[in-house]
Short mmCIF file of C-alpha atoms in Angstrom, two decimals:
data_model
loop_
_atom_site.label_atom_id
_atom_site.label_comp_id
_atom_site.label_asym_id
_atom_site.label_seq_id
_atom_site.Cartn_x
_atom_site.Cartn_y
_atom_site.Cartn_z
CA ASN A 1 0.83 -140.59 129.16
CA TYR A 2 -0.75 -137.38 130.36
CA PHE A 3 0.24 -133.87 131.35
CA LYS A 4 1.11 -133.50 135.04
CA ILE A 5 -0.48 -130.08 135.30
CA HIS A 6 -3.25 -129.44 137.83
CA THR A 7 -6.31 -127.83 136.25
CA ILE A 8 -9.80 -126.84 137.35
CA LYS A 9 -12.43 -129.23 136.02
CA LYS A 10 -15.82 -128.11 134.69
CA GLN A 11 -16.93 -131.07 132.58
CA ILE A 12 -17.04 -134.81 132.29
CA ILE A 13 -16.86 -136.05 128.70
CA LEU A 14 -18.47 -139.42 127.95
CA ALA A 15 -17.36 -141.34 124.85
CA PHE A 16 -17.68 -144.84 123.45
CA SER A 17 -14.69 -147.04 122.69
CA LEU A 18 -16.27 -148.15 119.37
CA ARG A 19 -14.36 -151.41 119.89
CA SER A 20 -15.07 -154.66 121.63
CA GLU A 21 -13.65 -155.73 124.95
CA ASN A 22 -10.93 -153.31 126.06
CA ARG A 23 -9.23 -153.07 122.68
CA HIS A 24 -9.23 -149.28 122.89
CA ILE A 25 -6.68 -149.67 125.71
CA ASN A 26 -4.37 -151.57 123.34
CA ARG A 27 -4.82 -148.73 120.85
CA PHE A 28 -3.78 -146.19 123.52
CA ARG A 29 -0.76 -148.32 124.44
CA ASN A 30 0.43 -148.69 120.84
CA LYS A 31 -0.42 -145.29 119.41
CA GLU A 32 2.69 -143.20 118.76
CA LEU A 33 4.86 -146.10 120.00
CA GLY A 34 3.22 -145.93 123.42
CA LYS A 35 3.85 -142.23 123.90
CA SER A 36 0.38 -141.00 122.97
CA LYS A 37 -1.15 -138.48 125.30
CA CYS A 38 -4.71 -139.22 124.10
CA TRP A 39 -5.73 -141.38 127.06
CA SER A 40 -9.03 -141.07 128.90
CA ASN A 41 -9.04 -140.71 132.67
CA TYR A 42 -11.35 -143.72 133.00
CA SER A 43 -12.77 -146.68 131.11
CA ILE A 44 -15.85 -148.73 131.99
CA ASN A 45 -16.24 -152.21 130.51
CA ARG A 46 -19.51 -153.98 129.63
CA GLU A 47 -19.67 -155.63 133.05
CA GLY A 48 -19.46 -152.24 134.75
CA VAL A 49 -15.86 -152.54 135.97
CA VAL A 50 -14.22 -149.11 136.21
CA TYR A 51 -10.57 -148.61 135.26
CA LYS A 52 -8.74 -145.47 136.31
CA HIS A 53 -5.89 -144.63 133.92
CA PHE A 54 -4.56 -141.48 135.58
CA ASP A 55 -5.50 -138.92 138.22
CA GLU A 56 -8.42 -136.67 137.33
CA LYS A 57 -6.62 -133.48 138.36
CA TYR A 58 -4.33 -133.94 135.34
CA PHE A 59 -5.27 -134.05 131.66
CA SER A 60 -4.39 -135.57 128.31
CA ASN A 61 -5.12 -134.74 124.67
CA PHE A 62 -8.29 -136.83 124.72
CA ILE A 63 -10.30 -134.37 122.61
CA GLY A 64 -7.27 -132.75 121.00
CA ASP A 65 -7.87 -129.17 122.12
CA ASP A 66 -6.11 -127.92 125.27
CA ALA A 67 -8.95 -125.50 126.10
CA ILE A 68 -11.31 -128.48 126.28
CA ASP A 69 -8.98 -131.14 127.61
CA ASP A 70 -7.61 -129.27 130.59
CA GLN A 71 -11.09 -128.47 131.95
CA SER A 72 -12.52 -131.97 131.48
CA ILE A 73 -12.40 -135.50 132.87
CA SER A 74 -12.90 -138.18 130.23
CA ILE A 75 -14.65 -141.54 130.51
CA VAL A 76 -14.57 -144.10 127.71
CA ILE A 77 -17.40 -146.61 127.80
CA GLU A 78 -16.80 -149.98 126.19
CA ASN A 79 -19.40 -150.06 123.44
CA MET A 80 -19.15 -150.90 119.76
CA GLY A 81 -21.67 -148.23 118.77
CA MET A 82 -23.46 -148.64 115.47
CA LEU A 83 -23.38 -152.16 114.06
CA LYS A 84 -23.86 -153.58 110.60
CA TYR A 85 -25.72 -156.80 109.94
CA ASN A 86 -23.84 -159.55 108.09
CA PRO A 87 -26.43 -161.87 106.47
CA ASP A 88 -23.76 -164.38 105.39
CA ASN A 89 -23.17 -165.49 108.97
CA ASP A 90 -26.16 -163.87 110.72
CA SER A 91 -23.94 -161.63 112.87
CA TYR A 92 -23.48 -157.97 113.74
CA SER A 93 -20.15 -156.18 113.67
CA ASN A 94 -18.62 -152.76 114.23
CA TRP A 95 -16.55 -150.65 111.87
CA LEU A 96 -13.50 -152.86 112.55
CA ASN A 97 -15.48 -156.03 111.73
CA GLU A 98 -15.36 -157.17 115.35
CA VAL A 99 -18.43 -159.33 115.94
CA CYS A 100 -20.80 -158.22 118.69
CA ASP A 101 -22.38 -160.89 120.89
CA SER A 102 -26.02 -161.13 119.82
CA GLU A 103 -27.21 -160.61 123.41
CA TYR A 104 -25.86 -157.04 123.22
CA VAL A 105 -27.49 -156.09 119.90
CA GLY A 106 -30.49 -153.81 119.85
CA ILE A 107 -32.50 -152.07 117.17
CA ARG A 108 -33.11 -148.42 117.76
CA SER A 109 -33.65 -145.19 115.93
CA LEU A 110 -31.61 -143.92 113.03
CA GLY A 111 -32.47 -147.06 111.10
CA GLY A 112 -29.65 -149.10 112.49
CA PHE A 113 -28.46 -151.71 114.90
CA TRP A 114 -26.59 -150.60 118.00
CA GLU A 115 -24.87 -152.25 120.91
CA ILE A 116 -27.02 -151.89 124.02
CA ILE A 117 -25.74 -150.55 127.33
CA PRO A 118 -26.12 -153.25 130.01
CA ASP A 119 -27.60 -152.19 133.36
CA ASP A 120 -24.39 -152.91 135.30
CA GLN A 121 -22.44 -150.69 132.94
CA PHE A 122 -25.06 -147.92 133.00
CA ASN A 123 -25.14 -147.98 136.82
CA SER A 124 -21.34 -147.74 136.94
CA ILE A 125 -21.43 -144.72 134.62
CA VAL A 126 -23.92 -143.03 136.96
CA SER A 127 -21.92 -143.89 140.09
CA LEU A 128 -18.61 -142.74 138.63
CA CYS A 129 -20.10 -139.48 137.35
CA LYS A 130 -21.66 -138.78 140.77
CA TYR A 131 -18.31 -139.40 142.45
CA ILE A 132 -16.41 -137.15 140.04
CA CYS A 133 -19.02 -134.39 140.26
CA ASP A 134 -18.81 -134.45 144.07
CA GLU A 135 -15.00 -134.49 144.11
CA PHE A 136 -14.55 -131.69 141.57
CA ASN A 137 -17.67 -129.60 142.21
CA ILE A 138 -19.02 -130.27 138.72
CA PRO A 139 -22.80 -129.80 138.39
CA LYS A 140 -24.70 -133.10 138.24
CA ASN A 141 -26.45 -132.48 134.98
CA CYS A 142 -25.97 -133.88 131.51
CA VAL A 143 -26.74 -132.19 128.21
CA GLU A 144 -29.92 -133.60 126.72
CA PHE A 145 -28.66 -133.95 123.17
CA GLN A 146 -25.86 -135.84 121.48
CA GLN A 147 -25.14 -133.61 118.51
CA TYR A 148 -22.43 -131.04 117.94
CA HIS A 149 -22.95 -127.64 119.56
CA LYS A 150 -20.50 -124.79 119.01
CA ASP A 151 -20.77 -123.47 122.60
CA ILE A 152 -20.58 -126.80 124.44
CA ILE A 153 -17.24 -125.81 125.95
CA ASN A 154 -19.16 -123.35 128.16
CA PHE A 155 -21.49 -126.03 129.57
CA LYS A 156 -20.77 -127.05 133.16
CA GLY A 157 -21.66 -130.69 133.74
CA ILE A 158 -21.58 -133.87 131.68
CA VAL A 159 -21.29 -133.83 127.89
CA PHE A 160 -20.61 -136.29 125.07
CA ARG A 161 -17.65 -136.38 122.71
CA SER A 162 -20.17 -135.95 119.86
CA ASN A 163 -21.10 -132.54 121.32
CA TYR A 164 -17.61 -131.37 120.32
CA TYR A 165 -17.32 -133.01 116.91
CA ASP A 166 -20.07 -133.88 114.47
CA TYR A 167 -18.19 -136.87 113.05
CA TYR A 168 -18.51 -138.87 116.30
CA SER A 169 -21.60 -140.98 116.91
CA ASP A 170 -21.24 -141.46 120.62
CA ILE A 171 -23.30 -141.75 122.65
CA ASN A 172 -25.65 -144.20 120.89
CA PRO A 173 -29.46 -144.10 121.09
CA PHE A 174 -29.50 -146.73 123.85
CA PHE A 175 -28.01 -144.25 126.30
CA ASP A 176 -31.07 -142.97 128.16
CA ILE A 177 -30.14 -139.35 128.95
CA LYS A 178 -33.37 -138.63 130.86
CA ARG A 179 -32.89 -141.65 133.10
CA PHE A 180 -29.21 -140.75 133.50
CA ASN A 181 -30.09 -137.21 134.66
CA LEU A 182 -32.75 -138.58 137.02
CA LEU A 183 -30.29 -141.01 138.63
CA LEU A 184 -27.63 -138.29 138.89
CA SER A 185 -30.00 -136.16 140.95
CA GLU A 186 -30.82 -138.94 143.45
#
């Protein structure tokens, strides 16, 4: 479910699944009766296992704008994002009311609870980004902010989905951008 058109890549876009386990894959499979072209190139689960969904030289409608999608490689990171506390059962859940294992809950800025990013997963993100950057001659640098920026399409390197749209909250405050950039340069 992608476009078999070779394009030159300038960016890697990181996004969160905002769902538990690999339920975002089921969403991709069922959206538009399985014909959706909104797939990411890769997914990385909590344990750091990398799944390749289609060849990076091609593209899909992951962001929904051809000018962005055809120049980018997308990676969805399994993470539930911002969580709400449920005092009735002393649990934390995402926007779909999926309960997050308490070992993955952290308190961070923005006055909320967030799912943490385990070390194995973080290391897999770094390794995959290094590989893609080397293969596609993408600069090994990541923007140092997670908010919308109108000229982000011109950035060459690694960006977040939230840099394109202000209604996305990925990547969460537990993603250490400075450490990520440091590890990319090693």
